[in-house]
mmCIF file of C-alpha atoms in Angstrom:
data_model
loop_
_atom_site.group_PDB
_atom_site.id
_atom_site.type_symbol
_atom_site.label_atom_id
_atom_site.label_comp_id
_atom_site.label_asym_id
_atom_site.label_seq_id
_atom_site.Cartn_x
_atom_site.Cartn_y
_atom_site.Cartn_z
ATOM 1 C CA UNK A 1 0.000 0.000 0.000
ATOM 2 C CA UNK A 2 3.007 2.268 -0.331
ATOM 3 C CA UNK A 3 5.552 3.813 2.045
ATOM 4 C CA UNK A 4 3.655 7.037 2.755
ATOM 5 C CA UNK A 5 0.212 7.234 4.279
ATOM 6 C CA UNK A 6 -2.269 8.778 1.877
ATOM 7 C CA UNK A 7 -4.471 11.432 3.513
ATOM 8 C CA UNK A 8 -7.482 9.184 2.811
ATOM 9 C CA UNK A 9 -6.173 6.788 5.490
ATOM 10 C CA UNK A 10 -5.567 9.384 8.212
ATOM 11 C CA UNK A 11 -7.957 9.251 11.142
ATOM 12 C CA UNK A 12 -9.210 12.357 12.903
ATOM 13 C CA UNK A 13 -7.055 13.028 16.001
ATOM 14 C CA UNK A 14 -9.749 11.858 18.431
ATOM 15 C CA UNK A 15 -9.955 8.466 16.673
ATOM 16 C CA UNK A 16 -6.233 7.734 16.357
ATOM 17 C CA UNK A 17 -4.811 4.885 18.443
ATOM 18 C CA UNK A 18 -2.754 5.740 21.509
ATOM 19 C CA UNK A 19 0.881 4.742 21.825
ATOM 20 C CA UNK A 20 0.082 2.982 25.120
ATOM 21 C CA UNK A 21 -2.054 -0.157 25.007
ATOM 22 C CA UNK A 22 -4.593 -1.304 27.577
ATOM 23 C CA UNK A 23 -4.807 -5.100 27.548
ATOM 24 C CA UNK A 24 -8.195 -6.129 28.839
ATOM 25 C CA UNK A 25 -8.686 -8.034 32.054
ATOM 26 C CA UNK A 26 -11.887 -9.879 32.742
ATOM 27 C CA UNK A 27 -13.110 -10.286 29.165
ATOM 28 C CA UNK A 28 -15.665 -13.113 29.386
ATOM 29 C CA UNK A 29 -14.203 -16.451 28.274
ATOM 30 C CA UNK A 30 -17.006 -18.953 27.735
ATOM 31 C CA UNK A 31 -16.355 -22.697 27.664
ATOM 32 C CA UNK A 32 -18.909 -24.321 25.355
ATOM 33 C CA UNK A 33 -18.192 -27.866 26.574
ATOM 34 C CA UNK A 34 -21.707 -28.259 28.066
ATOM 35 C CA UNK A 35 -23.271 -28.218 24.584
ATOM 36 C CA UNK A 36 -20.610 -30.302 22.837
ATOM 37 C CA UNK A 37 -22.251 -33.629 23.590
ATOM 38 C CA UNK A 38 -25.681 -32.507 22.411
ATOM 39 C CA UNK A 39 -26.785 -33.978 19.085
ATOM 40 C CA UNK A 40 -30.391 -32.762 19.114
ATOM 41 C CA UNK A 41 -31.492 -29.823 17.005
ATOM 42 C CA UNK A 42 -32.197 -27.819 20.130
ATOM 43 C CA UNK A 43 -30.317 -27.482 23.397
ATOM 44 C CA UNK A 44 -32.051 -28.767 26.559
ATOM 45 C CA UNK A 45 -32.130 -25.888 29.052
ATOM 46 C CA UNK A 46 -31.640 -28.033 32.161
ATOM 47 C CA UNK A 47 -28.066 -28.986 31.196
ATOM 48 C CA UNK A 48 -26.839 -25.531 30.419
ATOM 49 C CA UNK A 49 -28.364 -22.999 32.800
ATOM 50 C CA UNK A 50 -24.935 -21.841 33.936
ATOM 51 C CA UNK A 51 -23.774 -21.393 30.351
ATOM 52 C CA UNK A 52 -26.909 -19.428 29.442
ATOM 53 C CA UNK A 53 -26.343 -17.120 32.414
ATOM 54 C CA UNK A 54 -22.716 -16.549 31.353
ATOM 55 C CA UNK A 55 -23.754 -15.664 27.804
ATOM 56 C CA UNK A 56 -26.452 -13.283 29.032
ATOM 57 C CA UNK A 57 -24.097 -11.515 31.408
ATOM 58 C CA UNK A 58 -21.416 -11.162 28.715
ATOM 59 C CA UNK A 59 -23.907 -9.770 26.181
ATOM 60 C CA UNK A 60 -25.333 -7.286 28.667
ATOM 61 C CA UNK A 61 -22.136 -6.065 30.312
ATOM 62 C CA UNK A 62 -19.622 -6.300 27.472
ATOM 63 C CA UNK A 63 -21.425 -6.891 24.174
ATOM 64 C CA UNK A 64 -18.799 -9.478 23.292
ATOM 65 C CA UNK A 65 -17.020 -12.547 24.649
ATOM 66 C CA UNK A 66 -14.586 -15.289 23.632
ATOM 67 C CA UNK A 67 -15.440 -18.966 23.269
ATOM 68 C CA UNK A 68 -13.356 -22.120 23.577
ATOM 69 C CA UNK A 69 -14.264 -25.792 23.057
ATOM 70 C CA UNK A 70 -16.522 -24.706 20.203
ATOM 71 C CA UNK A 71 -16.256 -27.819 17.988
ATOM 72 C CA UNK A 72 -15.073 -25.993 14.865
ATOM 73 C CA UNK A 73 -12.296 -28.333 13.623
ATOM 74 C CA UNK A 74 -8.886 -26.688 13.926
ATOM 75 C CA UNK A 75 -7.686 -28.183 10.631
ATOM 76 C CA UNK A 76 -10.511 -26.484 8.716
ATOM 77 C CA UNK A 77 -9.718 -23.153 10.334
ATOM 78 C CA UNK A 78 -6.028 -23.541 9.506
ATOM 79 C CA UNK A 79 -6.866 -24.484 5.928
ATOM 80 C CA UNK A 80 -8.882 -21.309 5.259
ATOM 81 C CA UNK A 81 -6.226 -19.215 6.996
ATOM 82 C CA UNK A 82 -3.587 -20.652 4.682
ATOM 83 C CA UNK A 83 -5.823 -20.137 1.637
ATOM 84 C CA UNK A 84 -6.309 -16.490 2.651
ATOM 85 C CA UNK A 85 -2.564 -15.920 2.986
ATOM 86 C CA UNK A 86 -1.945 -17.414 -0.454
ATOM 87 C CA UNK A 87 -4.723 -15.361 -2.059
ATOM 88 C CA UNK A 88 -3.558 -12.039 -0.633
ATOM 89 C CA UNK A 89 0.029 -12.863 -1.679
ATOM 90 C CA UNK A 90 -1.063 -12.901 -5.345
ATOM 91 C CA UNK A 91 -0.271 -9.969 -7.646
ATOM 92 C CA UNK A 92 -2.826 -7.164 -7.455
ATOM 93 C CA UNK A 93 -3.743 -7.751 -11.105
ATOM 94 C CA UNK A 94 -4.740 -11.329 -10.265
ATOM 95 C CA UNK A 95 -6.826 -10.282 -7.257
ATOM 96 C CA UNK A 96 -8.605 -7.567 -9.242
ATOM 97 C CA UNK A 97 -10.079 -10.269 -11.498
ATOM 98 C CA UNK A 98 -12.544 -10.986 -8.666
ATOM 99 C CA UNK A 99 -12.985 -7.373 -7.509
ATOM 100 C CA UNK A 100 -16.420 -6.474 -6.214
ATOM 101 C CA UNK A 101 -18.518 -3.637 -7.608
ATOM 102 C CA UNK A 102 -21.730 -1.742 -6.838
ATOM 103 C CA UNK A 103 -23.854 -4.465 -8.472
ATOM 104 C CA UNK A 104 -22.287 -7.534 -6.879
ATOM 105 C CA UNK A 105 -20.886 -6.740 -3.447
ATOM 106 C CA UNK A 106 -18.937 -10.009 -3.181
ATOM 107 C CA UNK A 107 -15.277 -10.581 -3.978
ATOM 108 C CA UNK A 108 -12.003 -8.722 -3.514
ATOM 109 C CA UNK A 109 -11.775 -5.072 -2.483
ATOM 110 C CA UNK A 110 -8.834 -2.866 -1.561
ATOM 111 C CA UNK A 111 -10.543 0.482 -0.857
ATOM 112 C CA UNK A 112 -12.943 -0.178 2.023
ATOM 113 C CA UNK A 113 -14.130 2.838 4.030
ATOM 114 C CA UNK A 114 -15.380 2.910 7.622
ATOM 115 C CA UNK A 115 -16.980 6.106 8.926
ATOM 116 C CA UNK A 116 -15.894 7.662 5.603
ATOM 117 C CA UNK A 117 -12.176 7.089 6.225
ATOM 118 C CA UNK A 118 -10.269 4.502 4.202
ATOM 119 C CA UNK A 119 -9.159 1.381 6.081
ATOM 120 C CA UNK A 120 -5.572 0.084 5.919
ATOM 121 C CA UNK A 121 -6.466 -3.361 4.625
ATOM 122 C CA UNK A 122 -7.601 -5.510 1.724
ATOM 123 C CA UNK A 123 -10.510 -7.930 1.921
ATOM 124 C CA UNK A 124 -12.283 -10.787 0.212
ATOM 125 C CA UNK A 125 -16.004 -11.430 0.859
ATOM 126 C CA UNK A 126 -18.115 -14.481 0.070
ATOM 127 C CA UNK A 127 -21.660 -15.395 1.033
ATOM 128 C CA UNK A 128 -22.381 -18.599 2.927
ATOM 129 C CA UNK A 129 -25.611 -19.264 1.019
ATOM 130 C CA UNK A 130 -24.902 -19.411 -2.710
ATOM 131 C CA UNK A 131 -26.410 -17.867 -4.676
ATOM 132 C CA UNK A 132 -28.109 -15.274 -2.491
ATOM 133 C CA UNK A 133 -31.419 -14.322 -4.083
ATOM 134 C CA UNK A 134 -32.849 -10.828 -3.895
ATOM 135 C CA UNK A 135 -36.513 -11.105 -2.807
ATOM 136 C CA UNK A 136 -39.292 -9.425 -4.840
ATOM 137 C CA UNK A 137 -39.762 -6.698 -2.227
ATOM 138 C CA UNK A 138 -36.352 -5.307 -3.118
ATOM 139 C CA UNK A 139 -36.293 -5.892 -6.864
ATOM 140 C CA UNK A 140 -38.393 -2.785 -7.501
ATOM 141 C CA UNK A 141 -36.432 -0.595 -5.153
ATOM 142 C CA UNK A 142 -35.339 2.846 -6.308
ATOM 143 C CA UNK A 143 -31.756 1.610 -6.337
ATOM 144 C CA UNK A 144 -31.198 0.266 -9.847
ATOM 145 C CA UNK A 145 -27.918 -1.414 -8.845
ATOM 146 C CA UNK A 146 -29.757 -4.183 -6.960
ATOM 147 C CA UNK A 147 -29.689 -7.375 -9.006
ATOM 148 C CA UNK A 148 -31.750 -10.573 -8.719
ATOM 149 C CA UNK A 149 -29.025 -12.555 -7.024
ATOM 150 C CA UNK A 150 -25.500 -12.284 -5.677
ATOM 151 C CA UNK A 151 -22.994 -14.915 -6.766
ATOM 152 C CA UNK A 152 -19.654 -15.508 -5.112
ATOM 153 C CA UNK A 153 -16.667 -14.501 -7.231
ATOM 154 C CA UNK A 154 -14.324 -17.437 -6.692
ATOM 155 C CA UNK A 155 -10.703 -16.941 -7.819
ATOM 156 C CA UNK A 156 -8.904 -19.645 -9.816
ATOM 157 C CA UNK A 157 -5.923 -19.330 -7.489
ATOM 158 C CA UNK A 158 -5.151 -20.745 -5.014
ATOM 159 C CA UNK A 159 -6.636 -23.971 -6.474
ATOM 160 C CA UNK A 160 -8.208 -25.163 -3.191
ATOM 161 C CA UNK A 161 -9.470 -21.711 -2.171
ATOM 162 C CA UNK A 162 -13.174 -22.309 -2.806
ATOM 163 C CA UNK A 163 -13.236 -25.697 -1.086
ATOM 164 C CA UNK A 164 -11.376 -24.374 1.968
ATOM 165 C CA UNK A 165 -13.809 -21.460 2.281
ATOM 166 C CA UNK A 166 -16.953 -23.551 1.921
ATOM 167 C CA UNK A 167 -15.795 -26.222 4.389
ATOM 168 C CA UNK A 168 -14.986 -23.627 7.034
ATOM 169 C CA UNK A 169 -18.239 -21.741 6.437
ATOM 170 C CA UNK A 170 -20.272 -24.863 7.100
ATOM 171 C CA UNK A 171 -18.628 -25.387 10.476
ATOM 172 C CA UNK A 172 -18.660 -21.793 11.741
ATOM 173 C CA UNK A 173 -22.308 -21.388 10.692
ATOM 174 C CA UNK A 174 -23.247 -24.319 12.956
ATOM 175 C CA UNK A 175 -21.481 -22.579 15.834
ATOM 176 C CA UNK A 176 -23.309 -19.309 15.149
ATOM 177 C CA UNK A 177 -26.726 -21.011 15.286
ATOM 178 C CA UNK A 178 -25.877 -22.745 18.572
ATOM 179 C CA UNK A 179 -24.782 -19.397 20.008
ATOM 180 C CA UNK A 180 -28.053 -17.818 18.880
ATOM 181 C CA UNK A 181 -29.962 -20.511 20.780
ATOM 182 C CA UNK A 182 -27.995 -19.601 23.905
ATOM 183 C CA UNK A 183 -28.629 -15.886 23.336
ATOM 184 C CA UNK A 184 -32.360 -16.573 22.936
ATOM 185 C CA UNK A 185 -32.488 -18.602 26.143
ATOM 186 C CA UNK A 186 -30.580 -15.891 28.004
ATOM 187 C CA UNK A 187 -33.302 -13.413 27.007
ATOM 188 C CA UNK A 188 -35.988 -15.763 28.313
ATOM 189 C CA UNK A 189 -37.088 -16.748 24.804
ATOM 190 C CA UNK A 190 -37.534 -20.152 23.174
ATOM 191 C CA UNK A 191 -34.208 -21.573 21.974
ATOM 192 C CA UNK A 192 -35.308 -21.548 18.331
ATOM 193 C CA UNK A 193 -36.808 -18.017 18.439
ATOM 194 C CA UNK A 194 -34.331 -16.654 15.870
ATOM 195 C CA UNK A 195 -34.177 -19.692 13.568
ATOM 196 C CA UNK A 196 -36.763 -18.621 10.974
ATOM 197 C CA UNK A 197 -34.931 -15.404 10.137
ATOM 198 C CA UNK A 198 -32.022 -17.318 8.606
ATOM 199 C CA UNK A 199 -33.804 -19.597 6.123
ATOM 200 C CA UNK A 200 -32.682 -17.336 3.284
ATOM 201 C CA UNK A 201 -29.829 -15.735 5.187
ATOM 202 C CA UNK A 202 -27.368 -13.188 3.827
ATOM 203 C CA UNK A 203 -24.536 -14.301 6.118
ATOM 204 C CA UNK A 204 -21.049 -13.796 4.786
ATOM 205 C CA UNK A 205 -17.424 -14.473 5.613
ATOM 206 C CA UNK A 206 -14.725 -11.885 5.136
ATOM 207 C CA UNK A 207 -11.020 -12.575 4.771
ATOM 208 C CA UNK A 208 -9.042 -9.596 6.074
ATOM 209 C CA UNK A 209 -5.409 -8.767 5.390
ATOM 210 C CA UNK A 210 -3.844 -5.833 7.231
ATOM 211 C CA UNK A 211 -0.370 -5.142 5.756
ATOM 212 C CA UNK A 212 2.369 -3.481 7.830
ATOM 213 C CA UNK A 213 1.703 0.258 8.099
ATOM 214 C CA UNK A 214 4.549 2.811 8.344
ATOM 215 C CA UNK A 215 2.353 5.149 10.409
ATOM 216 C CA UNK A 216 0.379 2.933 12.805
ATOM 217 C CA UNK A 217 -0.557 5.884 15.036
ATOM 218 C CA UNK A 218 -2.290 7.758 12.209
ATOM 219 C CA UNK A 219 -4.233 5.054 10.368
ATOM 220 C CA UNK A 220 -6.439 2.147 11.424
ATOM 221 C CA UNK A 221 -6.827 -1.255 9.829
ATOM 222 C CA UNK A 222 -10.534 -0.915 10.495
ATOM 223 C CA UNK A 223 -12.086 2.279 11.848
ATOM 224 C CA UNK A 224 -14.348 2.399 14.896
ATOM 225 C CA UNK A 225 -17.757 0.916 14.166
ATOM 226 C CA UNK A 226 -20.467 -1.480 15.298
ATOM 227 C CA UNK A 227 -21.440 -4.566 13.291
ATOM 228 C CA UNK A 228 -24.742 -4.134 11.490
ATOM 229 C CA UNK A 229 -25.754 -7.797 11.442
ATOM 230 C CA UNK A 230 -26.898 -10.226 14.104
ATOM 231 C CA UNK A 231 -23.785 -11.904 15.505
ATOM 232 C CA UNK A 232 -20.105 -11.949 14.506
ATOM 233 C CA UNK A 233 -17.809 -14.948 15.002
ATOM 234 C CA UNK A 234 -14.211 -13.780 14.584
ATOM 235 C CA UNK A 235 -11.056 -15.826 14.117
ATOM 236 C CA UNK A 236 -7.982 -13.639 14.584
ATOM 237 C CA UNK A 237 -4.353 -14.668 14.207
ATOM 238 C CA UNK A 238 -1.616 -14.473 16.826
ATOM 239 C CA UNK A 239 -0.649 -10.903 15.843
ATOM 240 C CA UNK A 240 -3.846 -9.433 17.273
ATOM 241 C CA UNK A 241 -4.952 -5.840 16.939
ATOM 242 C CA UNK A 242 -8.670 -5.938 17.747
ATOM 243 C CA UNK A 243 -9.684 -3.238 20.212
ATOM 244 C CA UNK A 244 -13.083 -2.906 21.872
ATOM 245 C CA UNK A 245 -14.555 0.159 23.555
ATOM 246 C CA UNK A 246 -15.224 -0.953 27.105
ATOM 247 C CA UNK A 247 -18.742 -0.027 28.187
ATOM 248 C CA UNK A 248 -17.814 0.730 31.806
ATOM 249 C CA UNK A 249 -15.396 3.583 31.053
ATOM 250 C CA UNK A 250 -15.266 4.106 27.275
ATOM 251 C CA UNK A 251 -11.580 3.099 27.045
ATOM 252 C CA UNK A 252 -10.233 1.237 24.015
ATOM 253 C CA UNK A 253 -8.895 -2.116 25.171
ATOM 254 C CA UNK A 254 -6.855 -4.692 23.241
ATOM 255 C CA UNK A 255 -8.266 -8.213 22.960
ATOM 256 C CA UNK A 256 -5.421 -10.661 23.406
ATOM 257 C CA UNK A 257 -5.578 -13.623 20.983
ATOM 258 C CA UNK A 258 -6.225 -17.024 22.561
ATOM 259 C CA UNK A 259 -5.230 -20.037 20.480
ATOM 260 C CA UNK A 260 -8.157 -21.776 18.767
ATOM 261 C CA UNK A 261 -10.745 -19.454 20.269
ATOM 262 C CA UNK A 262 -13.339 -17.226 18.621
ATOM 263 C CA UNK A 263 -14.375 -13.709 19.542
ATOM 264 C CA UNK A 264 -18.152 -13.249 19.488
ATOM 265 C CA UNK A 265 -19.815 -9.878 19.361
ATOM 266 C CA UNK A 266 -23.406 -8.736 19.445
ATOM 267 C CA UNK A 267 -24.630 -6.974 16.300
ATOM 268 C CA UNK A 268 -27.141 -4.178 15.749
ATOM 269 C CA UNK A 269 -30.026 -6.525 14.936
ATOM 270 C CA UNK A 270 -29.799 -8.270 18.322
ATOM 271 C CA UNK A 271 -29.837 -4.825 19.911
ATOM 272 C CA UNK A 272 -33.149 -4.048 18.195
ATOM 273 C CA UNK A 273 -34.707 -7.489 18.773
ATOM 274 C CA UNK A 274 -33.759 -7.315 22.474
ATOM 275 C CA UNK A 275 -34.997 -3.694 22.753
ATOM 276 C CA UNK A 276 -31.553 -2.565 23.986
ATOM 277 C CA UNK A 277 -31.209 -5.334 26.593
ATOM 278 C CA UNK A 278 -28.070 -6.333 24.662
ATOM 279 C CA UNK A 279 -26.178 -3.581 22.851
ATOM 280 C CA UNK A 280 -23.795 -3.990 19.937
ATOM 281 C CA UNK A 281 -20.222 -3.131 20.846
ATOM 282 C CA UNK A 282 -18.000 -0.535 19.206
ATOM 283 C CA UNK A 283 -14.673 -1.916 18.023
ATOM 284 C CA UNK A 284 -11.743 -1.200 15.701
ATOM 285 C CA UNK A 285 -8.499 -2.746 14.450
ATOM 286 C CA UNK A 286 -5.083 -1.188 14.944
ATOM 287 C CA UNK A 287 -2.166 -1.931 12.617
ATOM 288 C CA UNK A 288 1.534 -2.201 13.290
ATOM 289 C CA UNK A 289 4.633 -1.281 11.320
ATOM 290 C CA UNK A 290 6.234 -4.726 11.245
ATOM 291 C CA UNK A 291 3.755 -7.564 10.892
ATOM 292 C CA UNK A 292 0.944 -8.569 8.561
ATOM 293 C CA UNK A 293 -2.275 -9.401 10.358
ATOM 294 C CA UNK A 294 -5.001 -11.741 9.129
ATOM 295 C CA UNK A 295 -8.490 -12.287 10.498
ATOM 296 C CA UNK A 296 -11.640 -14.082 9.376
ATOM 297 C CA UNK A 297 -14.996 -12.833 10.666
ATOM 298 C CA UNK A 298 -18.257 -14.686 10.006
ATOM 299 C CA UNK A 299 -21.201 -12.282 9.974
ATOM 300 C CA UNK A 300 -24.551 -13.890 10.774
ATOM 301 C CA UNK A 301 -27.234 -11.927 8.892
ATOM 302 C CA UNK A 302 -30.955 -12.503 8.317
ATOM 303 C CA UNK A 303 -32.874 -12.792 5.052
ATOM 304 C CA UNK A 304 -33.110 -9.559 3.068
ATOM 305 C CA UNK A 305 -36.901 -9.445 3.447
ATOM 306 C CA UNK A 306 -36.678 -9.502 7.261
ATOM 307 C CA UNK A 307 -38.390 -6.684 9.140
ATOM 308 C CA UNK A 308 -36.515 -6.303 12.417
ATOM 309 C CA UNK A 309 -38.317 -4.887 15.453
ATOM 310 C CA UNK A 310 -38.290 -5.518 19.223
ATOM 311 C CA UNK A 311 -39.753 -8.897 20.157
ATOM 312 C CA UNK A 312 -43.248 -8.515 21.567
ATOM 313 C CA UNK A 313 -42.646 -11.046 24.334
ATOM 314 C CA UNK A 314 -39.917 -8.786 25.785
ATOM 315 C CA UNK A 315 -42.117 -5.680 25.846
ATOM 316 C CA UNK A 316 -44.520 -4.350 28.462
ATOM 317 C CA UNK A 317 -45.676 -1.199 30.205
ATOM 318 C CA UNK A 318 -42.246 -0.747 31.763
ATOM 319 C CA UNK A 319 -40.395 -1.754 28.598
ATOM 320 C CA UNK A 320 -42.130 -0.163 25.594
ATOM 321 C CA UNK A 321 -40.600 -0.624 22.105
ATOM 322 C CA UNK A 322 -37.635 1.681 21.498
ATOM 323 C CA UNK A 323 -37.379 1.067 17.742
ATOM 324 C CA UNK A 324 -39.683 1.221 14.774
ATOM 325 C CA UNK A 325 -39.470 -1.568 12.209
ATOM 326 C CA UNK A 326 -36.277 -1.752 10.142
ATOM 327 C CA UNK A 327 -36.126 -3.652 6.844
ATOM 328 C CA UNK A 328 -32.813 -5.500 6.811
ATOM 329 C CA UNK A 329 -32.428 -5.531 3.016
ATOM 330 C CA UNK A 330 -32.880 -1.802 2.618
ATOM 331 C CA UNK A 331 -30.736 -1.039 5.664
ATOM 332 C CA UNK A 332 -27.920 -3.277 4.396
ATOM 333 C CA UNK A 333 -28.023 -1.773 0.894
ATOM 334 C CA UNK A 334 -27.783 1.753 2.292
ATOM 335 C CA UNK A 335 -24.821 0.781 4.469
ATOM 336 C CA UNK A 336 -23.004 -0.966 1.623
ATOM 337 C CA UNK A 337 -23.038 2.183 -0.506
ATOM 338 C CA UNK A 338 -20.983 4.067 2.080
ATOM 339 C CA UNK A 339 -18.220 1.430 2.038
ATOM 340 C CA UNK A 340 -17.183 2.260 -1.500
ATOM 341 C CA UNK A 341 -16.212 5.908 -1.227
ATOM 342 C CA UNK A 342 -15.673 8.784 1.136
ATOM 343 C CA UNK A 343 -18.843 10.782 1.691
ATOM 344 C CA UNK A 344 -19.929 13.781 3.715
ATOM 345 C CA UNK A 345 -23.176 12.040 4.603
ATOM 346 C CA UNK A 346 -23.332 10.062 7.849
ATOM 347 C CA UNK A 347 -23.778 6.294 7.512
ATOM 348 C CA UNK A 348 -27.270 5.019 8.266
ATOM 349 C CA UNK A 349 -27.361 3.792 11.880
ATOM 350 C CA UNK A 350 -29.939 1.930 13.944
ATOM 351 C CA UNK A 351 -30.477 4.971 16.158
ATOM 352 C CA UNK A 352 -32.118 6.602 13.139
ATOM 353 C CA UNK A 353 -34.912 4.056 13.736
ATOM 354 C CA UNK A 354 -35.343 4.858 17.439
ATOM 355 C CA UNK A 355 -38.514 6.393 18.736
ATOM 356 C CA UNK A 356 -37.950 9.784 20.381
ATOM 357 C CA UNK A 357 -37.353 9.257 24.090
ATOM 358 C CA UNK A 358 -40.235 11.512 25.075
ATOM 359 C CA UNK A 359 -42.671 9.309 23.123
ATOM 360 C CA UNK A 360 -41.724 6.146 24.996
#
């Protein structure tokens, strides 16, 4: 990406990383062993009450947690990590053959923006469900760039790239659905309360490569943001660099990598469904001047036709709905537009869908 930081990468002073690092203490580490022996479609509550309580506490107090003993085979994780390294090592010309565009948002991209500032990274996106069909409700949208379906842009090299990606996706998706059952139970809902929203899901996996940056105190690999989807399952390498804004004091804290663990964070859609009982967490990625960093997040996302609103069974006189209905497809499309270029217009956020506080 060059030896000099382009102005497009430079963060505003208040968003630049500090030279001193706070390594977090007390980040919830959840052992999923209690559900490992379960083979049923749904988890019996009696066996896992302690686990459900842990998940609920982590979601409420932190908005994220780490999991171990998750049953995602280590060899499949290592295989996709190796495939990602090989892909990003290709010449730019080769990678641009699968570059995404405004019509098909899947594939390679080297100019991602977060909060209208360019990120110091390159990415590759693919959808878990292939192809992903655009439902009729969105086909007649004002946005003419929406097409009838999104197809993954698979590169020819490395040769085993597609297989490695699809194998890993299958395993991490299973984990995400089990975690959603635990989240549902922690809210006092039926374990399968979320299941129907993912029949035609738009979940995707992103391969991230953060090259060494000569000015790590000016730029960010990924600017401060909250995840728009439902739940994120992140695999990060040993280099680390993920920082989370701690809810208790607003400080940015570094999340230390734990071998063969995943970092889980609550997304915006859970915040709406739970009526703010669980809030999505703000996070960012710092870069360093010496090492490449790789990470692989899985973003659990509902079907495009999903209308997201607070669950009725969580509402009452003392807990009225805080959000009006949000259509996921339209929300996602609006957010995707802002990732392509710098803009003076603020990204669409879920707080734009909040009822005024005096009307609640």
